[in-house]
PDB file of C-alpha atoms in Angstrom:
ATOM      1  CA  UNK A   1     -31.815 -26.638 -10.182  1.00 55.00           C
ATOM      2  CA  UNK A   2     -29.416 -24.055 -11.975  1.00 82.00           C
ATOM      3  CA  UNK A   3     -25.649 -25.236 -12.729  1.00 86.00           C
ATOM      4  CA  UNK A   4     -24.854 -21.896 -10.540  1.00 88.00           C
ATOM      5  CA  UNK A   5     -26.517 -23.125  -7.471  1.00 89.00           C
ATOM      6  CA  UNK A   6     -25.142 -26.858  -7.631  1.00 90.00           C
ATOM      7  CA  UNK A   7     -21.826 -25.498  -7.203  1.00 90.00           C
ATOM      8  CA  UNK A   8     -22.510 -22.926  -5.039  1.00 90.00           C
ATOM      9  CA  UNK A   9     -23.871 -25.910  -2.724  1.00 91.00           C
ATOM     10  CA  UNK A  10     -20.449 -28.099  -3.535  1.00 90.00           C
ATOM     11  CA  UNK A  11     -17.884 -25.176  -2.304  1.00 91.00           C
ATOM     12  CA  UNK A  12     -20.032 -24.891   1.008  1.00 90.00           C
ATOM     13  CA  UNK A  13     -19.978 -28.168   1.076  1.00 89.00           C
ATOM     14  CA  UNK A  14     -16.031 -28.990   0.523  1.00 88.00           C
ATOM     15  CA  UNK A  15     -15.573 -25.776   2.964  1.00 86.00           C
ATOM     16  CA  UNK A  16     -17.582 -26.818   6.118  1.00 86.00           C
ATOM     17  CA  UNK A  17     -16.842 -30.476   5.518  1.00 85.00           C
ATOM     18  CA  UNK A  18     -20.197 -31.062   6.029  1.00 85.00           C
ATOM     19  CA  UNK A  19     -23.581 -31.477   4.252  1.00 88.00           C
ATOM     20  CA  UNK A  20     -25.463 -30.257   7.262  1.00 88.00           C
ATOM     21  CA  UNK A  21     -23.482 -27.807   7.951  1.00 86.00           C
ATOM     22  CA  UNK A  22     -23.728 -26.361   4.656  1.00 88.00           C
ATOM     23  CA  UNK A  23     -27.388 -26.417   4.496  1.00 90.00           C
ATOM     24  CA  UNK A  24     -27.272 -24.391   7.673  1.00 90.00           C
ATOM     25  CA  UNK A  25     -25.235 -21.922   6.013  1.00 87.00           C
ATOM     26  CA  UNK A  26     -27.145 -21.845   2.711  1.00 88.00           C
ATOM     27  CA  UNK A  27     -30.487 -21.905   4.584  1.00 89.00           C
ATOM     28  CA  UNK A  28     -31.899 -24.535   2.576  1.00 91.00           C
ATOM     29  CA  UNK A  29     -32.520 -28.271   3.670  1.00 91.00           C
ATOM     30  CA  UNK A  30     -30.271 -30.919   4.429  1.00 90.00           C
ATOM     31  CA  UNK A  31     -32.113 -33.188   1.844  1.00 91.00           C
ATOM     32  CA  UNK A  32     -31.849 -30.137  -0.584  1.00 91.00           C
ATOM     33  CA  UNK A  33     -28.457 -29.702   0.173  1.00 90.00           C
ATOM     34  CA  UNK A  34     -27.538 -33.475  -0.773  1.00 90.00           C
ATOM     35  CA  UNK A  35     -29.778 -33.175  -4.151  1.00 91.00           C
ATOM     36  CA  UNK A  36     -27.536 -30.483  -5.253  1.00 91.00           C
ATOM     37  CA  UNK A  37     -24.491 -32.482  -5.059  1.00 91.00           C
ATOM     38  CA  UNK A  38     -25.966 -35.387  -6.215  1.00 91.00           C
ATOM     39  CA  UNK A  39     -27.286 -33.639  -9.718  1.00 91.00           C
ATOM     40  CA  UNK A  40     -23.790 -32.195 -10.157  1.00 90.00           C
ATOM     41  CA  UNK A  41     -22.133 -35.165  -9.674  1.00 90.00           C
ATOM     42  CA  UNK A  42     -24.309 -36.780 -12.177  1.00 91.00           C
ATOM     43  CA  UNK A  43     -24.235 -33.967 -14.582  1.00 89.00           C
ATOM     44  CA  UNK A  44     -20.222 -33.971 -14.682  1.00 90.00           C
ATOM     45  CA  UNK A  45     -20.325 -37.973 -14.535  1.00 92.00           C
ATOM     46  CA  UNK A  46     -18.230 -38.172 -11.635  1.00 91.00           C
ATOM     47  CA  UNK A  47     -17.827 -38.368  -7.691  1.00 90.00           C
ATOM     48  CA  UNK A  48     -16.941 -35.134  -6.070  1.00 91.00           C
ATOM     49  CA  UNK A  49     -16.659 -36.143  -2.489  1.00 90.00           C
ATOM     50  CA  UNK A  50     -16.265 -39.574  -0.954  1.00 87.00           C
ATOM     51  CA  UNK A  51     -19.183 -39.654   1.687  1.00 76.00           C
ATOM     52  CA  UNK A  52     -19.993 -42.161   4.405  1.00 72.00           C
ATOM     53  CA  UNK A  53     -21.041 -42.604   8.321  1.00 66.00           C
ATOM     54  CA  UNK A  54     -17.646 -42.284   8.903  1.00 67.00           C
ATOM     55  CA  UNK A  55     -15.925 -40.746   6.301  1.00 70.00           C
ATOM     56  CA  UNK A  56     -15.773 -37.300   4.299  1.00 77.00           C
ATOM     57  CA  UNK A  57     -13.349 -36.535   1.908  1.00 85.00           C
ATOM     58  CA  UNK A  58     -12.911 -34.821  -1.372  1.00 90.00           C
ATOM     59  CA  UNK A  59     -11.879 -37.175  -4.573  1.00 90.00           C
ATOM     60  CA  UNK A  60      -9.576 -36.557  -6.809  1.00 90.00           C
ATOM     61  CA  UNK A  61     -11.898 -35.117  -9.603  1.00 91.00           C
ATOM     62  CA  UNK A  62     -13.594 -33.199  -6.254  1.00 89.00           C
ATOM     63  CA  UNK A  63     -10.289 -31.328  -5.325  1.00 90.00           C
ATOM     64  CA  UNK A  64      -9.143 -30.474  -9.064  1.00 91.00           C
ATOM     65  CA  UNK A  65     -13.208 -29.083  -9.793  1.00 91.00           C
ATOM     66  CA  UNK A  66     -13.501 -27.305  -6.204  1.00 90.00           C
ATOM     67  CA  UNK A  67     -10.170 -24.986  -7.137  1.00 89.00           C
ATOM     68  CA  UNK A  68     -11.428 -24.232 -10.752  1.00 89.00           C
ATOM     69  CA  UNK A  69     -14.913 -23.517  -9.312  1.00 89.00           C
ATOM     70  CA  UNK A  70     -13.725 -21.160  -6.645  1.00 87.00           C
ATOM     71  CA  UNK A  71     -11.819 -19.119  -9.307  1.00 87.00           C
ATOM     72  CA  UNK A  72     -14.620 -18.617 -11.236  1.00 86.00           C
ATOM     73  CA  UNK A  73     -17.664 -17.771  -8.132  1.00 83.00           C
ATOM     74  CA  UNK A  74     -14.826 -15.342  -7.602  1.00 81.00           C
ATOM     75  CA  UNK A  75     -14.613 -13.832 -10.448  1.00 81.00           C
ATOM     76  CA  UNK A  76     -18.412 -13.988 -11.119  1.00 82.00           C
ATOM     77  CA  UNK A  77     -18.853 -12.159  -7.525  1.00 77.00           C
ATOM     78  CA  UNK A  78     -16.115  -9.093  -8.638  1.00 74.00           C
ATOM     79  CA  UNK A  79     -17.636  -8.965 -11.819  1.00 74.00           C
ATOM     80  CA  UNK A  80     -21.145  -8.297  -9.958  1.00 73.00           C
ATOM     81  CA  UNK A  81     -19.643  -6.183  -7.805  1.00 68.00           C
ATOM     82  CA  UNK A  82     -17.722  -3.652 -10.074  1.00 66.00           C
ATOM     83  CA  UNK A  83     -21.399  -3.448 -11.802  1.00 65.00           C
ATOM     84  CA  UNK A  84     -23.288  -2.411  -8.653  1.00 62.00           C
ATOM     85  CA  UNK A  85     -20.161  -0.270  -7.589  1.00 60.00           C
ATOM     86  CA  UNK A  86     -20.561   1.744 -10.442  1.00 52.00           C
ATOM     87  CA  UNK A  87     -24.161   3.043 -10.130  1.00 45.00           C
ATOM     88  CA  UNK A  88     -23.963   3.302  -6.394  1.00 55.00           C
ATOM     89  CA  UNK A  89     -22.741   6.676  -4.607  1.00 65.00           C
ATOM     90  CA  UNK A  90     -19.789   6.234  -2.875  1.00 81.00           C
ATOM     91  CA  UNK A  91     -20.432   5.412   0.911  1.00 85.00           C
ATOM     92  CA  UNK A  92     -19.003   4.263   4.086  1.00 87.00           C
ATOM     93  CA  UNK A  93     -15.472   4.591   6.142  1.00 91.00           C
ATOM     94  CA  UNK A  94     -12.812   4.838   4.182  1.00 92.00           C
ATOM     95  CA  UNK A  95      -9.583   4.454   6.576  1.00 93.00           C
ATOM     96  CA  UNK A  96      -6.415   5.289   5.680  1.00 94.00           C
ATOM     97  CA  UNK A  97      -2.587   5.529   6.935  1.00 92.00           C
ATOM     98  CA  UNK A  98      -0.287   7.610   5.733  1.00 92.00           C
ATOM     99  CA  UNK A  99       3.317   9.398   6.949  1.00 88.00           C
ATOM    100  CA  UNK A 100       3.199  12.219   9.016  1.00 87.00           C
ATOM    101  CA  UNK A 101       4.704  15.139   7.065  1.00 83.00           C
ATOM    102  CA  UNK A 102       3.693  14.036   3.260  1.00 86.00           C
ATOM    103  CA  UNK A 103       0.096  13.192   5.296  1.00 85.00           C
ATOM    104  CA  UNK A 104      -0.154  16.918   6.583  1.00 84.00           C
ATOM    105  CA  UNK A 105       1.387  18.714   3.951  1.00 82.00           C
ATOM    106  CA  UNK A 106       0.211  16.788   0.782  1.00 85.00           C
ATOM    107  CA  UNK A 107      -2.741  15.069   1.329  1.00 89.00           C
ATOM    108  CA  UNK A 108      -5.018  17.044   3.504  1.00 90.00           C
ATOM    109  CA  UNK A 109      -6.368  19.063   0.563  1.00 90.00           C
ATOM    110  CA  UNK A 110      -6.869  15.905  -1.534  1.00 92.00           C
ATOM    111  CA  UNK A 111      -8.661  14.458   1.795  1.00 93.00           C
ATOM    112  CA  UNK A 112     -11.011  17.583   1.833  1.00 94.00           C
ATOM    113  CA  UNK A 113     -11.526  17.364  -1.935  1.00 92.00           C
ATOM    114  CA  UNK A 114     -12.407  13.778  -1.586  1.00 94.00           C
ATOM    115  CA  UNK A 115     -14.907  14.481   1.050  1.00 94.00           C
ATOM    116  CA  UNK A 116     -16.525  17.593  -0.782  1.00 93.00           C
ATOM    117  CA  UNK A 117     -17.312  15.122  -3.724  1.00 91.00           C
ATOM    118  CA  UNK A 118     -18.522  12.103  -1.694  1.00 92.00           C
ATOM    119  CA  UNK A 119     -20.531  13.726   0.588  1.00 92.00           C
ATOM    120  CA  UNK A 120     -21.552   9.780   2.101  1.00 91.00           C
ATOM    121  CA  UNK A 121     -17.800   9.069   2.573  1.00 93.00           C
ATOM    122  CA  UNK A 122     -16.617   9.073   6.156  1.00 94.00           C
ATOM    123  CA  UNK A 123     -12.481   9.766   6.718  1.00 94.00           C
ATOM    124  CA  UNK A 124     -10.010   8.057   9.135  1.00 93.00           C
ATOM    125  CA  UNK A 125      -6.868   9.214   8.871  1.00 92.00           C
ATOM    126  CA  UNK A 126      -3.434   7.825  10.909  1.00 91.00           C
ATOM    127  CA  UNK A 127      -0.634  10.299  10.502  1.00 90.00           C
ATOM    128  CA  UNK A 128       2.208   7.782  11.576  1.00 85.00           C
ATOM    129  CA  UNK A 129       5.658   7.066   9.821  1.00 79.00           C
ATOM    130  CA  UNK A 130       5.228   3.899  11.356  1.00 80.00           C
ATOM    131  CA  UNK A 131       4.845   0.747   9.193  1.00 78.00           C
ATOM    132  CA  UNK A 132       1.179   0.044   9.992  1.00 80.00           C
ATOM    133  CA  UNK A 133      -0.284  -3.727   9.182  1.00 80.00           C
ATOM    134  CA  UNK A 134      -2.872  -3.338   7.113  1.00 82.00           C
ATOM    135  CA  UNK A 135      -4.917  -6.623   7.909  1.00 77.00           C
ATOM    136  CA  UNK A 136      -4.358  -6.526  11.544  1.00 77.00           C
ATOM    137  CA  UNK A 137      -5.344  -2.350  12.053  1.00 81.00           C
ATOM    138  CA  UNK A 138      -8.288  -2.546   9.435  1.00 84.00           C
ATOM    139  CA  UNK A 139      -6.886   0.006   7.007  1.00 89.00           C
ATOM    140  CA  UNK A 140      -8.107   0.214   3.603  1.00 90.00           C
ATOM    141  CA  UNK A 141      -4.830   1.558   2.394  1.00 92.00           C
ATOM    142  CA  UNK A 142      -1.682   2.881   3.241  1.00 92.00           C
ATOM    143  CA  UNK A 143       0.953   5.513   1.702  1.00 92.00           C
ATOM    144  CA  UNK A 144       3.963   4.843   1.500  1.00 88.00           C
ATOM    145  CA  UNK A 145       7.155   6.434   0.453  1.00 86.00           C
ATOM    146  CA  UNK A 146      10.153   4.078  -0.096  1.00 79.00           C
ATOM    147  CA  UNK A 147      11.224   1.182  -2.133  1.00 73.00           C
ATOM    148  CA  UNK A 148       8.651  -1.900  -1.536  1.00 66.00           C
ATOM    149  CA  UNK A 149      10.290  -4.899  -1.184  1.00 56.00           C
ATOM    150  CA  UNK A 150       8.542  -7.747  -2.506  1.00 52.00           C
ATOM    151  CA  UNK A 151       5.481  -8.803  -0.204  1.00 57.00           C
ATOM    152  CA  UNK A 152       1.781 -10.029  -0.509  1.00 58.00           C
ATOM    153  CA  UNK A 153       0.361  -6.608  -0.332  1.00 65.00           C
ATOM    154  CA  UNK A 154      -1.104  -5.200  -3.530  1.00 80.00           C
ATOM    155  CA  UNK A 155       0.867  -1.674  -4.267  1.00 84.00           C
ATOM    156  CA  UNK A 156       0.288   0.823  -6.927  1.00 88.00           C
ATOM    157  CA  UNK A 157       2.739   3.391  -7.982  1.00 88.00           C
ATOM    158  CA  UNK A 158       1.497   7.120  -7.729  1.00 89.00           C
ATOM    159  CA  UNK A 159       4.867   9.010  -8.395  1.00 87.00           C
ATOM    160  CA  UNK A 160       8.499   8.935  -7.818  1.00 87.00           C
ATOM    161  CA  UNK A 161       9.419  11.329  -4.678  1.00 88.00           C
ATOM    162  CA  UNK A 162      12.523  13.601  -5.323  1.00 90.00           C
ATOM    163  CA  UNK A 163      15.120  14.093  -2.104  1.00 93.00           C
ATOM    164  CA  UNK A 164      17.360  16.824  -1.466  1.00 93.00           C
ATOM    165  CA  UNK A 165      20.435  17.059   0.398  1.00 96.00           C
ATOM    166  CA  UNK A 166      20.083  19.965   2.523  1.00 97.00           C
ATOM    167  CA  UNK A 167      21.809  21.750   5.393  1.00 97.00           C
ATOM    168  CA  UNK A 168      21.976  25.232   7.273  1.00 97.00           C
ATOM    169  CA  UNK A 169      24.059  28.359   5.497  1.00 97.00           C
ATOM    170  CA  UNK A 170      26.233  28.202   8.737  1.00 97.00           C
ATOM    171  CA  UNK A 171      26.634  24.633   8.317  1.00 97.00           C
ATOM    172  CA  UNK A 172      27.807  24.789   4.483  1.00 97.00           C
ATOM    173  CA  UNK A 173      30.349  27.795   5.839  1.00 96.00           C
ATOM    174  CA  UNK A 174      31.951  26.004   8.056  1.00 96.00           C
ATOM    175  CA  UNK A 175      32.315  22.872   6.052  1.00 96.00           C
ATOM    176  CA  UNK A 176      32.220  24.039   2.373  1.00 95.00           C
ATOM    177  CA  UNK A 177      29.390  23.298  -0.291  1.00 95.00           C
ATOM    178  CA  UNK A 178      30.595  19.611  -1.714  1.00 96.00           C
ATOM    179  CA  UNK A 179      31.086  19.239  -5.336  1.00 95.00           C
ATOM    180  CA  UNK A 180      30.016  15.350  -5.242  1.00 95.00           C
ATOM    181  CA  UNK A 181      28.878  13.176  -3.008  1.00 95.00           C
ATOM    182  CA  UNK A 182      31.670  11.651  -1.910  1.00 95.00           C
ATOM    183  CA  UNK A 183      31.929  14.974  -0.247  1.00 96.00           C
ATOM    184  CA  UNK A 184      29.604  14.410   2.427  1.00 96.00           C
ATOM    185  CA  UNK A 185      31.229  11.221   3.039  1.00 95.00           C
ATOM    186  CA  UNK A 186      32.741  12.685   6.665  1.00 95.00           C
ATOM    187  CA  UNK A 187      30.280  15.154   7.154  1.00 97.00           C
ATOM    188  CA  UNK A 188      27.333  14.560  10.236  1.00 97.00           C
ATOM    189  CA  UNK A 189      24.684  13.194   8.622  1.00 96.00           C
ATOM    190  CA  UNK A 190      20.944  13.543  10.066  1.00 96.00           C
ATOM    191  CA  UNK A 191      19.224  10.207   9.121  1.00 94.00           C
ATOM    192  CA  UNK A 192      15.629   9.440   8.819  1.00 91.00           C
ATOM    193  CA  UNK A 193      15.536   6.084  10.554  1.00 86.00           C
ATOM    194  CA  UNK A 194      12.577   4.245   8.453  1.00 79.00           C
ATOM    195  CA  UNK A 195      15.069   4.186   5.591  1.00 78.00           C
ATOM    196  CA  UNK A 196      15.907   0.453   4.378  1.00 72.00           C
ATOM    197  CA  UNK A 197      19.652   0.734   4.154  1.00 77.00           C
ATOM    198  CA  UNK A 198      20.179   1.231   7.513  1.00 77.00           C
ATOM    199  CA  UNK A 199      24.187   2.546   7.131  1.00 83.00           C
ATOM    200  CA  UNK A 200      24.551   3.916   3.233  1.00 89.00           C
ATOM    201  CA  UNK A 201      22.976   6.738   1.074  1.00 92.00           C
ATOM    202  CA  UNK A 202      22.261   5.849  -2.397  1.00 90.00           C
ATOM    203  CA  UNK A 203      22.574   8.550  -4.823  1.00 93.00           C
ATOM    204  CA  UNK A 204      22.571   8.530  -8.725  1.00 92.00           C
ATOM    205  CA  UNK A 205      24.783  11.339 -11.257  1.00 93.00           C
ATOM    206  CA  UNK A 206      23.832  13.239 -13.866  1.00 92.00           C
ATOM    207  CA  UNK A 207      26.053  10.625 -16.154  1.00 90.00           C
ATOM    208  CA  UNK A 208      23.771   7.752 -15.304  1.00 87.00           C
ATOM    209  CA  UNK A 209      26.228   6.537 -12.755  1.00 91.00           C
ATOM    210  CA  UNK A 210      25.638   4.886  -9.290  1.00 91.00           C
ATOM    211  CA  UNK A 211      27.603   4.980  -6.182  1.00 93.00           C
ATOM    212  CA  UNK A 212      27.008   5.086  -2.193  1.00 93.00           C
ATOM    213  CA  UNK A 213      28.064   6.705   0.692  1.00 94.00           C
ATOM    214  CA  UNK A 214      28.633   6.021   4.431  1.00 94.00           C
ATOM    215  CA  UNK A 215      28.541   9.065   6.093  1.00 96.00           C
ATOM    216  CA  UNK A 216      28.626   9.374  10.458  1.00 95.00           C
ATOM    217  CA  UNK A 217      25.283   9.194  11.510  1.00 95.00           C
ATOM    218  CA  UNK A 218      24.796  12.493  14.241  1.00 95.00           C
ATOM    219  CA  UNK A 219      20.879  12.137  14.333  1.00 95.00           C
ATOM    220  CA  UNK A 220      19.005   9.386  13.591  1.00 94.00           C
ATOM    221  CA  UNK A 221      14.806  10.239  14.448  1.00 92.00           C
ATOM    222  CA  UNK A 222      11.878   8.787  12.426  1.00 86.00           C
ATOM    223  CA  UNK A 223       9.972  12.375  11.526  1.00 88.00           C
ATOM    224  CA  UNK A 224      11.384  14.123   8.576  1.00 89.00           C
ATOM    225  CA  UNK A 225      10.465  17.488  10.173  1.00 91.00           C
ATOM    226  CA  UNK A 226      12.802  16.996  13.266  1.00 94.00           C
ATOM    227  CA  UNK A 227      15.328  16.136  11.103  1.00 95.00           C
ATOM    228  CA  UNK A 228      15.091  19.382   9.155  1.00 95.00           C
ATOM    229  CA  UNK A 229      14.671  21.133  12.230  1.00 96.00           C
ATOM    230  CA  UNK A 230      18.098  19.882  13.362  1.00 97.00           C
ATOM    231  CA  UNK A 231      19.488  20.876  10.176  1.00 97.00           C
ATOM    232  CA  UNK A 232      17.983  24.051  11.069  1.00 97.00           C
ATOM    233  CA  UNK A 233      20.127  24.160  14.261  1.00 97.00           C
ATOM    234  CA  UNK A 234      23.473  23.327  12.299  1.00 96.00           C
ATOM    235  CA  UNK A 235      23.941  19.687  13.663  1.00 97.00           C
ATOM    236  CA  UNK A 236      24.491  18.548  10.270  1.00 97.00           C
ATOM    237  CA  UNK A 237      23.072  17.762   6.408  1.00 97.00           C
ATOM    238  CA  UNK A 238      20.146  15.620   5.686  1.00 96.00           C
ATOM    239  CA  UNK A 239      19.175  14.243   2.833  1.00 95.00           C
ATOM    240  CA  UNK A 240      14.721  14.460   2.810  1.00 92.00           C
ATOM    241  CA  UNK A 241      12.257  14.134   0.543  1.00 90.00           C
ATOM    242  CA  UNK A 242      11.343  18.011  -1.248  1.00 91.00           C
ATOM    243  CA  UNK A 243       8.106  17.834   0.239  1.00 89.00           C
ATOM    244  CA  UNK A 244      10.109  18.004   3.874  1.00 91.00           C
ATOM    245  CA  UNK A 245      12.845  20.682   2.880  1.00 93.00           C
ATOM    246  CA  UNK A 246      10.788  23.045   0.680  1.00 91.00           C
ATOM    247  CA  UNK A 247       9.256  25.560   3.357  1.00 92.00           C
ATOM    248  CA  UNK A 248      13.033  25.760   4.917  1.00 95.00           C
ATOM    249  CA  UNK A 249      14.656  26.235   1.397  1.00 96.00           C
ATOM    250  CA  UNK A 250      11.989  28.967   0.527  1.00 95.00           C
ATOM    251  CA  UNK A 251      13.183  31.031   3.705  1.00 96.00           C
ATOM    252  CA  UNK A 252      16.618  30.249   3.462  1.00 96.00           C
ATOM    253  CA  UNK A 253      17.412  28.323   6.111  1.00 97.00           C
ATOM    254  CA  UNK A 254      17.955  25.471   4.760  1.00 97.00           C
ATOM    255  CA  UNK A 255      20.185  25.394   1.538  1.00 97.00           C
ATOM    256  CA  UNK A 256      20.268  22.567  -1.098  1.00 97.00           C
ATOM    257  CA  UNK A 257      23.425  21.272  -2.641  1.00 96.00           C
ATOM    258  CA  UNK A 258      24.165  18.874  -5.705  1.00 96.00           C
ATOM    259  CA  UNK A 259      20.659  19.567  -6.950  1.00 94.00           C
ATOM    260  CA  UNK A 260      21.852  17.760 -10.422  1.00 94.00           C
ATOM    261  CA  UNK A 261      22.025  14.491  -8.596  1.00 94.00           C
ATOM    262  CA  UNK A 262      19.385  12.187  -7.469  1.00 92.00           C
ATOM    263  CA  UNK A 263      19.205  10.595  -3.694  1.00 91.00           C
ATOM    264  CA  UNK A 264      17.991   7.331  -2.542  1.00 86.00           C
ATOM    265  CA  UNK A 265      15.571   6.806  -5.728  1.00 78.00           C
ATOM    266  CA  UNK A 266      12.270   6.256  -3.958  1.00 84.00           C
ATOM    267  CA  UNK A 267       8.436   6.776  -4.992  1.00 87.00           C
ATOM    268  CA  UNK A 268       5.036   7.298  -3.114  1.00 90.00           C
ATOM    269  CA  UNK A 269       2.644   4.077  -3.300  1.00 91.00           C
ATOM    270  CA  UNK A 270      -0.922   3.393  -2.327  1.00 93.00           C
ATOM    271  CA  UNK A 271      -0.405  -0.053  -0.328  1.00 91.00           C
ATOM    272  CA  UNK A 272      -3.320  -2.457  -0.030  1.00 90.00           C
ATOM    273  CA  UNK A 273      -4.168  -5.328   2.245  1.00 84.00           C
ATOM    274  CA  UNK A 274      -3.671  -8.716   0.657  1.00 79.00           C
ATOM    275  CA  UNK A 275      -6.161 -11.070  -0.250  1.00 70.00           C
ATOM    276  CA  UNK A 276      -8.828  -9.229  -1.234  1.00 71.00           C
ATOM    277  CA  UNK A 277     -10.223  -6.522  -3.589  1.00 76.00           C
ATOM    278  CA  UNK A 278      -9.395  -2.992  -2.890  1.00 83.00           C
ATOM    279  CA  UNK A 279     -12.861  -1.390  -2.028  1.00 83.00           C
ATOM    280  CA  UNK A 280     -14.157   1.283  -4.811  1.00 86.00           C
ATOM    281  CA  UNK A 281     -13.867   4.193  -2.134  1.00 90.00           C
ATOM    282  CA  UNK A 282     -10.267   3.067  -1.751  1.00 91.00           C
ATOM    283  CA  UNK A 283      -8.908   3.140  -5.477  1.00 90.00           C
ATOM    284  CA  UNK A 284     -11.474   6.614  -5.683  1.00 92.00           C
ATOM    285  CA  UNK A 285      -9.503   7.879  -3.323  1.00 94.00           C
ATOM    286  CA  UNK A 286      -5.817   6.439  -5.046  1.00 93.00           C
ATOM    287  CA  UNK A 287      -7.521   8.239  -8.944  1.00 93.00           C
ATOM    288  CA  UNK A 288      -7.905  11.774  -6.828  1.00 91.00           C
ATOM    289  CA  UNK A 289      -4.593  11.655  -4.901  1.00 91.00           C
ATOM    290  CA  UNK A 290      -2.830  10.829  -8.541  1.00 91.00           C
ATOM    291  CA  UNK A 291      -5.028  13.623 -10.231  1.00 89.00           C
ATOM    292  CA  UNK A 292      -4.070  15.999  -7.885  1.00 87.00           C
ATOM    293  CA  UNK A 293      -0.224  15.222  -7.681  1.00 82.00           C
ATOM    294  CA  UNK A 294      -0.212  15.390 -11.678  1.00 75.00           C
ATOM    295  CA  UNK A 295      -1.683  19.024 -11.284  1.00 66.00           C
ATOM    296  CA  UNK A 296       0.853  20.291  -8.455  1.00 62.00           C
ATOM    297  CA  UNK A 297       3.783  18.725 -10.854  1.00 50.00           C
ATOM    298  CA  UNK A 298       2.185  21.182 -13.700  1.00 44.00           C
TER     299      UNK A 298
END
């Protein structure tokens, strides 16, 4: 019997807590089941698991053997896996969550790009600025624009997201352009309410140095394009990512001040679920998004 499936037979074992039960699972005999473990135990010249009418329980040696050997079937199983993943065609669902307006104005061309290529791919796409839970909602990814906070999930940096502080012409007239931030300390401020500070605005000078604001919250919604729509109407200045502001600053409605400063300091991830490997169409999907971004920034 190989080495391979003697501890195979020992994890299913140690798992189920039970030599029958693991012969169910393997498919093989009870007796072959126990002949596994036996040879193993001889071959390493020591018990594994204390066994009786009565009793089951892993030894000392069993519990220090079953952690090294689980590390290594899993590594043996990702390293057969990246090897059939990379002659196979891409294929299956491929679900993903990602904010509304970045979602709608970014990504559907990279979603129809995606598709074109991988013409065995199926698409589901959330548009939500919600914080989705990957596990729990099946996604195979998320984007995400902010500043992760350590967590289990598995997060890859795509590109750092620029924010402008923006308001109406009128609104400016009536209240002056400011020549710092500390400016639009006592001006209405339209907030995006998924930010993590839930009272300050971060911003960072051209010098290199740091400082915050607290300005009066008028608006608080959790969809960037209401927001700018509200600046729009003159109800006060917002501070949105580019991607947000740029149709209204093209048209003029919306002006930008203190372009030479930097706001809030947060970047676009690809978020996966914890726990496991990130499928193939997943980081397939992560390689075009970045491709693309790299050739808009050009």
């Amino acid at each position: 019997m190989s080495r391979l499936a003697e501890i195979e037979t020992f994890i299913v074992i140690a798992r189920t807590g039970s030599i029958s039960r693991a012969a169910e699972q393997l498919g093989i005999a009870k007796s072959a089941a126990s002949r596994r473990l036996s040879d193993l135990e001889v071959r390493l010249g020591a018990q594994l698991i204390l066994r009786t009418t009565r009793q089951f329980s892993l030894t000392e040696e069993g519990q220090s053997f079953l952690g090294r050997a689980e590390i290594a079937l899993e590594a043996l199983d990702d390293a057969e896996r990246t090897v059939r993943d990379d002659v196979e065609q891409l294929s299956g669902p491929l679900r993903v969550a990602a904010p509304v307006s970045y979602g709608l104005s970014k990504m559907q061309p990279v979603f129809a790009q995606f598709l074109i290529d991988n013409p065995d791919v199926t698409l589901s796409a959330d548009f939500s600025d919600r914080t989705v839970d990957l596990v729990q909602d099946g996604f195979d990814l998320a984007i995400r624009i902010g500043d992760l906070p350590d967590s289990s999930l598995v997060a890859r940096k795509i590109t750092s997201v620029r924010h402008c502080a923006v308001a109406s012409p009128d609104f400016w007239q009536t209240h002056g352009k400011p020549e710092t931030p500390e400016d639009l300390q006592h001006l209405p401020f339209l907030r995006y309410e998924n930010l993590s500070s839930r009272h300050t605005l971060a911003f960072h000078r051209p010098d290199g140095a740091n400082g915050t604001i607290s300005p009066p919250q008028r608006v608080r919604a959790s969809n960037g394009d209401f927001l700018a729509q509200m600046a729009v109407a003159g109800l006060g200045f917002m501070v949105e990512p580019e991607f947000v502001s740029e149709t209204y600053l093209q048209t003029g409605e919306l002006v930008e001040v203190l372009s030479d400063h930097s706001f809030l300091g947060l970047n676009l991830y690809a978020v996966f679920p914890p726990g496991r490997r990130p499928t193939r169409r997943a980081e397939a999907f992560v390689d075009c998004l970045t491709i693309a971004l790299r050739k808009t920034v050009k």
